[in-house]
Tab-separated table of C-alpha atoms in Angstrom:
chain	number	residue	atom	x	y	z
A	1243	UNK	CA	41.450	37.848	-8.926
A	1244	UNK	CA	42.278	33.945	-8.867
A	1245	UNK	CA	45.118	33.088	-6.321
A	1246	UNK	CA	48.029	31.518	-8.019
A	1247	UNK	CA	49.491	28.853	-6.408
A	1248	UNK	CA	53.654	29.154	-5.943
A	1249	UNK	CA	56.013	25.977	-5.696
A	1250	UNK	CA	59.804	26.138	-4.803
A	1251	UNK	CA	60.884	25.397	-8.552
A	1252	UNK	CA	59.726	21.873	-9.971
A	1253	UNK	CA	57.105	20.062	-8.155
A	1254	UNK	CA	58.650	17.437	-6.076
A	1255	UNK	CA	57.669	13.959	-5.006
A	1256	UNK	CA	58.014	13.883	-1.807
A	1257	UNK	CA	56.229	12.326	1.641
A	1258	UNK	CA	54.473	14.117	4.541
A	1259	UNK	CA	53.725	12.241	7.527
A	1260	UNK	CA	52.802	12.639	11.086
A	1261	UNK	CA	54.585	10.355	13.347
A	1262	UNK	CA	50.929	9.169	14.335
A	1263	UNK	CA	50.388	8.154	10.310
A	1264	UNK	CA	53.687	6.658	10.034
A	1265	UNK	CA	52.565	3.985	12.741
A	1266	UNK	CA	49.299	3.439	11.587
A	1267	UNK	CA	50.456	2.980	8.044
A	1268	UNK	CA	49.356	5.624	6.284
A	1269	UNK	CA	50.969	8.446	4.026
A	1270	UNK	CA	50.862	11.408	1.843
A	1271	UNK	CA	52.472	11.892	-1.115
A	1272	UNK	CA	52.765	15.577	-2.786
A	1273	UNK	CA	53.834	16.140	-6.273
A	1274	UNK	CA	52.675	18.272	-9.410
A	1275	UNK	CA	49.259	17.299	-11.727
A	1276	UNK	CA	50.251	19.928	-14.630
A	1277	UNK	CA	49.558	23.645	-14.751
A	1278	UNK	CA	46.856	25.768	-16.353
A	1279	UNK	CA	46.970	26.699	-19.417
A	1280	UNK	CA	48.400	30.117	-18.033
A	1281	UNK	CA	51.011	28.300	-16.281
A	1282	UNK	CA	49.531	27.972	-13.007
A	1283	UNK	CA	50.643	24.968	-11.668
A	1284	UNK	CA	48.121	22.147	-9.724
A	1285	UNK	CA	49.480	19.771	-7.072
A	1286	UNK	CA	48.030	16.871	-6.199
A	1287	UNK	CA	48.193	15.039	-2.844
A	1288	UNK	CA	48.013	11.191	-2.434
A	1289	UNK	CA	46.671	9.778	0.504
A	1290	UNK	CA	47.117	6.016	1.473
A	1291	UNK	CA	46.680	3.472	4.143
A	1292	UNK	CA	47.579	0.034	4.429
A	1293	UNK	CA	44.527	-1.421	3.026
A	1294	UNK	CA	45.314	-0.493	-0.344
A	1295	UNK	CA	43.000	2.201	-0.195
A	1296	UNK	CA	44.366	5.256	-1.828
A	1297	UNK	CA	42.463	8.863	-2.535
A	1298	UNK	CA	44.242	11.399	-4.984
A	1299	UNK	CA	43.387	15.319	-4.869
A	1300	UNK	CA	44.128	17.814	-6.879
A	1301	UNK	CA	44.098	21.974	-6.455
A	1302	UNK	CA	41.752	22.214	-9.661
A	1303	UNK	CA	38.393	22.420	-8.701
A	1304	UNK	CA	39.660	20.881	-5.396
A	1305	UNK	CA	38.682	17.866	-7.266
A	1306	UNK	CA	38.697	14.220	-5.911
A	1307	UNK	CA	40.897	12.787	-9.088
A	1308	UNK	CA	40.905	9.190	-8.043
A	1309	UNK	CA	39.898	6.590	-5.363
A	1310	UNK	CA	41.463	2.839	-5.235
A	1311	UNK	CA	39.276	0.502	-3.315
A	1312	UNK	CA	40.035	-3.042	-3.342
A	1313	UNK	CA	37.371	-5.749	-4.663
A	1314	UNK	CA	36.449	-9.098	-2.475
A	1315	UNK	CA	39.073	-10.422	-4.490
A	1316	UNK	CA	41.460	-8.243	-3.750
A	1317	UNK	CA	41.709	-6.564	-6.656
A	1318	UNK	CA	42.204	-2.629	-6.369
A	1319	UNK	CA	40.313	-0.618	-8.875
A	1320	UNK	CA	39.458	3.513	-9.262
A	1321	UNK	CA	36.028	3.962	-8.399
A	1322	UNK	CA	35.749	7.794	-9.333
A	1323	UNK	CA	35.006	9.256	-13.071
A	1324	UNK	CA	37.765	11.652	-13.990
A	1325	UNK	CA	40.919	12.401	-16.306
A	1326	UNK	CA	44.304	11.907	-16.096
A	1327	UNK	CA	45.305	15.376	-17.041
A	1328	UNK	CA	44.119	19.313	-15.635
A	1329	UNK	CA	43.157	19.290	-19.098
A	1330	UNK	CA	40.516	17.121	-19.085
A	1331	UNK	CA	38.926	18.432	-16.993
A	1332	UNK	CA	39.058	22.115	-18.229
A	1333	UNK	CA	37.967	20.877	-21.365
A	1334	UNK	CA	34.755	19.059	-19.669
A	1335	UNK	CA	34.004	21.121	-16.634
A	1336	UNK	CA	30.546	20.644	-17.623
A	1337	UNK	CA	29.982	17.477	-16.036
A	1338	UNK	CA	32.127	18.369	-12.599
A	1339	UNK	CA	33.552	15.423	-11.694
A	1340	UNK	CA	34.936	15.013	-8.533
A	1341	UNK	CA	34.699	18.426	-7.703
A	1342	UNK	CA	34.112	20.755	-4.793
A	1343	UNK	CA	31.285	22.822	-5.295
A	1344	UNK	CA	30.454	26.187	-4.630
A	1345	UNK	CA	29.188	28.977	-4.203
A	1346	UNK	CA	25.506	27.096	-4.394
A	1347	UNK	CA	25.797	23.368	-5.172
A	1348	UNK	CA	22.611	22.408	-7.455
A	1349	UNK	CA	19.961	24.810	-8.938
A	1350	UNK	CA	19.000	28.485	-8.274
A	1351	UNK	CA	15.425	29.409	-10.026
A	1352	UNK	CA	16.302	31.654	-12.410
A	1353	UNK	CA	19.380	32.640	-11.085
A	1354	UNK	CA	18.019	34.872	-8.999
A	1355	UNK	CA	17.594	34.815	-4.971
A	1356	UNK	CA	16.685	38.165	-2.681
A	1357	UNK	CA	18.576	39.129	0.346
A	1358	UNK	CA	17.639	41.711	2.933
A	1359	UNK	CA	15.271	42.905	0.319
A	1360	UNK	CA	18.031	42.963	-2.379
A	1361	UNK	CA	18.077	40.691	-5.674
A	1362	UNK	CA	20.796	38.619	-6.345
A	1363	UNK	CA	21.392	37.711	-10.406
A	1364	UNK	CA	23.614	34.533	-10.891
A	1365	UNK	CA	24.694	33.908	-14.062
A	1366	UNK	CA	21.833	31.110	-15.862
A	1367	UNK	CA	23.820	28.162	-17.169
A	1368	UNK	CA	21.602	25.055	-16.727
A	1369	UNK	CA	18.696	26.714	-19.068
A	1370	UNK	CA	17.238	29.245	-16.858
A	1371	UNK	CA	18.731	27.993	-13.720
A	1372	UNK	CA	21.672	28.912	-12.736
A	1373	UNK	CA	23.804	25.439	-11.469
A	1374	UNK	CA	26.565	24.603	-8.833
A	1375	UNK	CA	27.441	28.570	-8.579
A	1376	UNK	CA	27.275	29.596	-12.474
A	1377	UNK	CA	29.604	28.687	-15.155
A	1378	UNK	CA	32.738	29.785	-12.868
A	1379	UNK	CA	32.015	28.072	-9.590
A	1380	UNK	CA	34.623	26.618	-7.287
A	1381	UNK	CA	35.177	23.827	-9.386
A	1382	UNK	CA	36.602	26.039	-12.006
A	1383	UNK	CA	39.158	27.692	-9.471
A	1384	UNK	CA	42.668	26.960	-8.126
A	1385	UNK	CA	43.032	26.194	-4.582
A	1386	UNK	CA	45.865	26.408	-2.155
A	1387	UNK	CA	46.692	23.449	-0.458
A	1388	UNK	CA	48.615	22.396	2.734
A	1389	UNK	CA	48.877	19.325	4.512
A	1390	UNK	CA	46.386	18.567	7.058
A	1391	UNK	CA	47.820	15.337	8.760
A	1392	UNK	CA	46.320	14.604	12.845
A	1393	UNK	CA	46.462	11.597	14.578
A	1394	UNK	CA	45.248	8.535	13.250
A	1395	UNK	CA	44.346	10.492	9.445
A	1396	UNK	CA	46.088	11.599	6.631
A	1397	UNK	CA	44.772	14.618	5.004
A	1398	UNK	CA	44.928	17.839	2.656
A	1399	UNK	CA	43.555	21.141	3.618
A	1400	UNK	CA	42.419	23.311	0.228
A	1401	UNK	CA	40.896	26.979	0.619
A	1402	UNK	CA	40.130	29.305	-1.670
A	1403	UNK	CA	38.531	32.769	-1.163
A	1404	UNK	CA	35.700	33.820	-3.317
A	1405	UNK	CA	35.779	37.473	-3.891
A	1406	UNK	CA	32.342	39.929	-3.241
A	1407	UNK	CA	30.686	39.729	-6.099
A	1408	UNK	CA	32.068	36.767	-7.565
A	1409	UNK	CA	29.372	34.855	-9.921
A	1410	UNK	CA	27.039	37.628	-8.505
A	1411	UNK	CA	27.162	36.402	-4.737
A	1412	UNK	CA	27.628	39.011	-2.035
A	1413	UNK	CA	30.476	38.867	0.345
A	1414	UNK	CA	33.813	37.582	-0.140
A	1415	UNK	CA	33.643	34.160	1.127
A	1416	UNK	CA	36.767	32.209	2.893
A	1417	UNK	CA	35.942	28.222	2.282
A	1418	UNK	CA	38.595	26.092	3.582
A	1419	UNK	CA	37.738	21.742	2.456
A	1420	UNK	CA	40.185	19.113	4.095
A	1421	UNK	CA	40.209	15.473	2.614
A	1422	UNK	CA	41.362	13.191	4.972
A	1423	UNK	CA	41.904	9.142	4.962
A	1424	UNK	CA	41.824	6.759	7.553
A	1425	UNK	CA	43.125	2.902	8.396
A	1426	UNK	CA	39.006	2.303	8.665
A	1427	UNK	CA	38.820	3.060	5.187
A	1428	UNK	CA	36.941	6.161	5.522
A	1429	UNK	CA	37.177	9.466	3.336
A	1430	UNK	CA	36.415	12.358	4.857
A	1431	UNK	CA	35.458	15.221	3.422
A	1432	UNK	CA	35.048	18.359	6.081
A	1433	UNK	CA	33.674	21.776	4.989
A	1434	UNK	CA	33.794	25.658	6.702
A	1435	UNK	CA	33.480	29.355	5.836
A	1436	UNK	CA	32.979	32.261	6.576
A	1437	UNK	CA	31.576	35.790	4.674
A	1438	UNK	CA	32.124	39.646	5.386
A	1439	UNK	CA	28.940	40.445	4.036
A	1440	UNK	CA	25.355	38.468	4.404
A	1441	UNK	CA	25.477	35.718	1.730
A	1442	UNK	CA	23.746	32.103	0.338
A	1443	UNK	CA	26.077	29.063	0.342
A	1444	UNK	CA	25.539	25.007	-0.341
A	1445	UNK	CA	28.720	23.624	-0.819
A	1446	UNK	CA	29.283	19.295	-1.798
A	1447	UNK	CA	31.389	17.277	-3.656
A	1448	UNK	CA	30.226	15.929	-7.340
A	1449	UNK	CA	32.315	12.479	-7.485
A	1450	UNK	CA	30.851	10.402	-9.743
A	1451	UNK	CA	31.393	6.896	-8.215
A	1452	UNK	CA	31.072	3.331	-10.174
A	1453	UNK	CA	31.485	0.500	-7.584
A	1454	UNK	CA	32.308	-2.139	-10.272
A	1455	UNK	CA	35.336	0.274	-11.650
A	1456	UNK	CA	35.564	3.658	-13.231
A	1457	UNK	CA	34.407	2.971	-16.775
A	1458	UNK	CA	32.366	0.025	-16.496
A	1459	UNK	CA	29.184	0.217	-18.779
A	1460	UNK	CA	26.849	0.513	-15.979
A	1461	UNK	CA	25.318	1.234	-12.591
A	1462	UNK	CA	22.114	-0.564	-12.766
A	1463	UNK	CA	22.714	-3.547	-10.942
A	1464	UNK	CA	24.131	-1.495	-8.166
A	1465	UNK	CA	22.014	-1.912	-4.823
A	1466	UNK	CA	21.567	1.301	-3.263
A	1467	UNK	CA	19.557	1.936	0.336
A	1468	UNK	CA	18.751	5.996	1.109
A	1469	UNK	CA	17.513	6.661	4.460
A	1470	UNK	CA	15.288	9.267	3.229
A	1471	UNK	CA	11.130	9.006	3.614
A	1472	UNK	CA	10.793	11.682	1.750
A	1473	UNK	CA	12.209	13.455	-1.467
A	1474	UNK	CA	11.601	17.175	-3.015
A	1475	UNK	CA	9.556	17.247	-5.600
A	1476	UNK	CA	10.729	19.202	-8.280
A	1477	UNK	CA	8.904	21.125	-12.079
A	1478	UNK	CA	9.767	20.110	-15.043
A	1479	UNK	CA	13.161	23.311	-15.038
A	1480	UNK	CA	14.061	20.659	-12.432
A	1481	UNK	CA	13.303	23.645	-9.595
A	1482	UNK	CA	11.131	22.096	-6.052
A	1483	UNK	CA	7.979	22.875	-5.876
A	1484	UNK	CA	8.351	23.258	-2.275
A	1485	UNK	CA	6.895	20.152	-1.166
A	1486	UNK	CA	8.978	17.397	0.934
A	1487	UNK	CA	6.563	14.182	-0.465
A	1488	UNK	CA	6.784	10.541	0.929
A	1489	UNK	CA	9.026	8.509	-1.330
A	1490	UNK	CA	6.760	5.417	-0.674
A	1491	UNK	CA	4.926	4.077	-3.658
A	1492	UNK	CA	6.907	6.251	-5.940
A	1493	UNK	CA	10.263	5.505	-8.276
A	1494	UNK	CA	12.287	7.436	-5.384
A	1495	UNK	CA	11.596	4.758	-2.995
A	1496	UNK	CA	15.217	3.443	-1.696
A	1497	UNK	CA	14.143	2.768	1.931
A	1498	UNK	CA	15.078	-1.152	1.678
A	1499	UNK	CA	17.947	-2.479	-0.726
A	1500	UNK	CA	16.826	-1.332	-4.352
A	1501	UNK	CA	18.805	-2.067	-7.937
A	1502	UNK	CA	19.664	1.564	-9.597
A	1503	UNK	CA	18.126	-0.123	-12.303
A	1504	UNK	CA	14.406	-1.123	-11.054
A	1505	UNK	CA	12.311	1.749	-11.172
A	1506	UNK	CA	14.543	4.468	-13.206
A	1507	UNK	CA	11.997	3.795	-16.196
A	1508	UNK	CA	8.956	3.745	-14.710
A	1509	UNK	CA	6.059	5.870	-15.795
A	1510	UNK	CA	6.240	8.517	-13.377
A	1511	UNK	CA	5.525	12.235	-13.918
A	1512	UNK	CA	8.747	13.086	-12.185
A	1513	UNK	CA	11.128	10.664	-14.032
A	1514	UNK	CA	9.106	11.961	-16.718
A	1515	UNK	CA	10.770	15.671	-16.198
A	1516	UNK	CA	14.491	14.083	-15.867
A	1517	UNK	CA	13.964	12.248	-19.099
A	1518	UNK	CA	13.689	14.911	-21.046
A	1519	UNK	CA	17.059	16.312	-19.335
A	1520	UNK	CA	18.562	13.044	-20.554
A	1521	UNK	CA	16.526	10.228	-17.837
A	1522	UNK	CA	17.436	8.251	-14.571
A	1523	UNK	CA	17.426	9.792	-11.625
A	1524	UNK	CA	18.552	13.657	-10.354
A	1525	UNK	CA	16.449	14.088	-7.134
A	1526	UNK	CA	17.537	15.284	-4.017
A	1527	UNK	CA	16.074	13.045	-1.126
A	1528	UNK	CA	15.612	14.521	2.581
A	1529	UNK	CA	17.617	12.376	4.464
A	1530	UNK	CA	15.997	10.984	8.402
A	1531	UNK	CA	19.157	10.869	9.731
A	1532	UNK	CA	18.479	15.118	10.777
A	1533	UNK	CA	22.538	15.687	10.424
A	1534	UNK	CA	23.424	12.955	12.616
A	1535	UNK	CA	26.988	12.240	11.484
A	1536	UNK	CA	26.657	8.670	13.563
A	1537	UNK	CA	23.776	7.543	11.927
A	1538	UNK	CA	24.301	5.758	8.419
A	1539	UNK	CA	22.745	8.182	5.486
A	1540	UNK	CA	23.196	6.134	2.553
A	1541	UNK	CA	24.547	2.546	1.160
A	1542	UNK	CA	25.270	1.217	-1.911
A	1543	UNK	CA	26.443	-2.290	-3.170
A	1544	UNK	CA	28.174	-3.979	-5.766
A	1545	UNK	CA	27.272	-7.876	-6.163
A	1546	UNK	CA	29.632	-8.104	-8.630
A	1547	UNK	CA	32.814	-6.635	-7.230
A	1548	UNK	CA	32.052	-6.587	-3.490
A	1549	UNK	CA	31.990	-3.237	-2.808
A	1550	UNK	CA	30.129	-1.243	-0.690
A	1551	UNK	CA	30.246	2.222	0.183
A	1552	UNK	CA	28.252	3.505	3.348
A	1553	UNK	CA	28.231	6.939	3.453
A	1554	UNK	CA	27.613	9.740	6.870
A	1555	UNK	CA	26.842	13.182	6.528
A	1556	UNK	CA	25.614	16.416	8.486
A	1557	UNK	CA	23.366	17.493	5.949
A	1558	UNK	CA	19.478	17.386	5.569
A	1559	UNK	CA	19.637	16.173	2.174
A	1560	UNK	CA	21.279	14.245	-0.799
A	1561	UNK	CA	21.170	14.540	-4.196
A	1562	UNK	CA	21.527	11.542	-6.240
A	1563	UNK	CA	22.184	11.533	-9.673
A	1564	UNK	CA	22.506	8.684	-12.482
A	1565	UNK	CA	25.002	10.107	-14.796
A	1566	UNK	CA	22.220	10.748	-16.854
A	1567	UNK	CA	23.793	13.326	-19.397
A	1568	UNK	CA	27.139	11.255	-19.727
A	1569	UNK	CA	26.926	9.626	-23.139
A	1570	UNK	CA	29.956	7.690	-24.122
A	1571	UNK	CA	31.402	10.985	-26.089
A	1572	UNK	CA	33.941	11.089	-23.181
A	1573	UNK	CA	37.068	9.539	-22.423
A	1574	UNK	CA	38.546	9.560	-19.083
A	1575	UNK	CA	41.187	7.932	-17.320
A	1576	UNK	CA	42.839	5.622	-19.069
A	1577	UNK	CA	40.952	5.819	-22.036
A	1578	UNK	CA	37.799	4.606	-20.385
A	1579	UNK	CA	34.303	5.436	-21.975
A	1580	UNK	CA	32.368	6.648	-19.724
A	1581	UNK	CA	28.618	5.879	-21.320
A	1582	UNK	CA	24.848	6.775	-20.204
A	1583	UNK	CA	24.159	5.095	-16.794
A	1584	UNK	CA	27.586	3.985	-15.497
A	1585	UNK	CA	27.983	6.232	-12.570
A	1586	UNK	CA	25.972	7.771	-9.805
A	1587	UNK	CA	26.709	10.881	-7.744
A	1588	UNK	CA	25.894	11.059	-3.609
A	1589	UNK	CA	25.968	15.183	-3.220
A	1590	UNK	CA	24.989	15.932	0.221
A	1591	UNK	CA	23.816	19.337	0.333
A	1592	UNK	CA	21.171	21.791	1.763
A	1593	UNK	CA	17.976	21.468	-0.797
A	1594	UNK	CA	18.315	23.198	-4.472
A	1595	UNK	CA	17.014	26.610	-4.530
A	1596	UNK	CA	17.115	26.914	-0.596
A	1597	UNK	CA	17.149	31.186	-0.963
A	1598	UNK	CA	14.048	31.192	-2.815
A	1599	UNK	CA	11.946	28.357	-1.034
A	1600	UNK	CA	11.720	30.139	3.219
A	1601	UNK	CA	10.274	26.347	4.261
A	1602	UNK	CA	13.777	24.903	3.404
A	1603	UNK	CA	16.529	24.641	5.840
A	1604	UNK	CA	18.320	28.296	5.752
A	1605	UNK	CA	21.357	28.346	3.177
A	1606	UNK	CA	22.090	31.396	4.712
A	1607	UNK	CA	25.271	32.699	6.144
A	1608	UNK	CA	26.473	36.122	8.186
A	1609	UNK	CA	29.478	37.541	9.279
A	1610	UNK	CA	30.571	36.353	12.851
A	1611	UNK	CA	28.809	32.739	11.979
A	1612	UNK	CA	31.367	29.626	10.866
A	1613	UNK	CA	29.559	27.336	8.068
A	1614	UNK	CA	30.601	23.415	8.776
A	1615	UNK	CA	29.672	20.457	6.796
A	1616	UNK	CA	31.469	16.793	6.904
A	1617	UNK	CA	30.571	14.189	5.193
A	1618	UNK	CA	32.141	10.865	5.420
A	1619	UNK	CA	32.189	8.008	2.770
A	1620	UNK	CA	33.321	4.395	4.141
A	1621	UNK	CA	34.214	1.397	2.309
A	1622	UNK	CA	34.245	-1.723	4.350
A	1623	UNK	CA	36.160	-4.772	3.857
A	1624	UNK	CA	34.176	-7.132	1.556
């Protein structure tokens, strides 16, 4: 059964700080977002600095709702797709944004992994694959929050346990995922669980992010740089073949400064297999930096605004993805459009359908063991 999440009568408004977040100018703000439709209610925590950067979270889907990131101007802006109401986003949970996900971020084969000689069936809800944990993954769940303030950060702590069986995955799983905001700028996003029982697990967050401005009509002129030689091929269900291939002299080839825009229509056999799921790019790209959180993963600019997002992770790989399927029939925030092209996910992650490919990093988890992941996304001055 979902856990309900309990207030002391209305939500409040109200601010939790550290002394240590106080002094460095930072702050958290904790009020209500709505309730589900069976009166549930979802809180939302805001988390500021003094740079006029500003993150909002919510307990739905443990979704990142909104990010304000000032321009070279200036000028603060939300960078993240979303909606301005829990509706919204029940109403289009097929396109996840913002969300934490879980149990198994990307695609399964067929739904179906084996485990100690036992077969696994995951609902299929991405044609035969099943995607980012079946039709009710984490980002369809209500979390319970707390503040997670230390020195020097602002944060919010969100857990949720994942009953045995839930979505067909063994064990009941304990994930606990704390946001947390800096003076530095940086957003970061830590990760850990734990299982009773032997069980698969690939959790990330799906923000879609638009440097220029949630809402503007595209992310082609974006300049993106992936520290990844190589990439996983994949058929054309969108499943790897198994191979990890050298990006060079191929469309996935983001080693130096590259527009979104240059190669996403080339004539390529794999671009050819995302077109017909909608074209652009949904790859996931085996990073070099081998989990280093120090070393720089991924950057991507905005000539037009200023904006650059660097982004640090502990995980072997990324997926990035175009916004390929979004096709101005959805309104978000504000009463943006959000149309084909204008957004781009970074999902760091263990490779889709780890369980069924034994050369992939192990997705893998057992009682006893602690599963961490943090990745960190940083926005420089421009």
């Amino acid at each position: 059964m979902q856990p309900r999440l309990l207030l002391n009568g209305i939500a409040l408004s109200l601010m939790i700080s550290t002394f240590g977040a106080q002094a460095a100018g930072l702050s958290n703000q904790h009020g209500s977002f709505g309730k589900m439709p069976d009166g549930t209610p979802i809180e939302k925590y805001t988390l500021k600095n003094s740079q006029g950067v500003e993150a909002v979270v919510i307990t739905y889907g443990g979704v990142l709702q909104s990010l304000l990131i000032p321009d070279k101007n200036g000028k603060t802006e939300d960078i993240v797709l979303g909606f301005d109401d829990v509706d919204g986003y029940i109403k289009n949970g097929n396109v996840y944004f913002g969300a934490t996900i879980g149990r198994f971020g990307n695609r399964i084969a067929d739904g179906r992994f084996e485990l100690d000689g036992k077969t696994y069936q995951i609902p299929q809800n991405d044609g035969s694959n099943a995607l980012h944990g079946g039709p009710e993954g984490f980002d369809k769940r209500v979390w319970k929050a707390k503040p997670a303030d230390e020195d020097g950060w602002v944060g919010v702590e969100l857990s949720y346990v994942s009953p045995d069986g839930e979505m067909g995955f063994p064990g009941t799983m304990t994930t606990h995922v704390t946001y947390s905001l800096n003076e530095e700028n940086e957003l970061r996003i830590q990760y850990r669980a734990t299982t009773d029982k032997p069980t698969v697990l690939n959790l990330t967050n799906h923000s879609y992010f638009n440097l220029a401005g949630a809402g503007s009509p595209s992310v082609l002129d974006q300049v993106a740089t992936l520290h990844a030689s190589r990439y996983t091929p994949v058929t054309e269900k969108l499943i790897p073949t198994g191979e990890l291939a050298e990006v060079k002299g191929t469309p996935m080839d983001f080693l130096q400064p590259t527009r979104f825009g240059e190669h996403i229509k080339d004539d390529h056999e794999q671009l050819k297999f995302a077109e017909a799921k909608a074209g652009g790019f949904d790859f996931n790209w085996v990073l070099d930096t081998e989990g280093d959180l120090s070393k720089l993963a991924t950057e991507v600019y905005d000539p037009e605004s200023g904006r650059r997002l660097l982004m640090y992770t502990t995980e072997p790989g990324v997926q990035l993805y175009t916004g390929n399927f979004l096709d101005g029939s959805i309104k978000g925030k504000g009463g943006k459009t959000y149309s084909h092209w204008s957004a781009f996910t970074l999902e760091t992650q263990h490779y889709p359908d780890s369980p069924n490919q034994p050369d992939f990093p192990s997705t893998r988890l057992d009682p006893g063991e602690t599963y961490t992941q943090t990745t960190i996304y940083k926005f420089p001055k421009p």
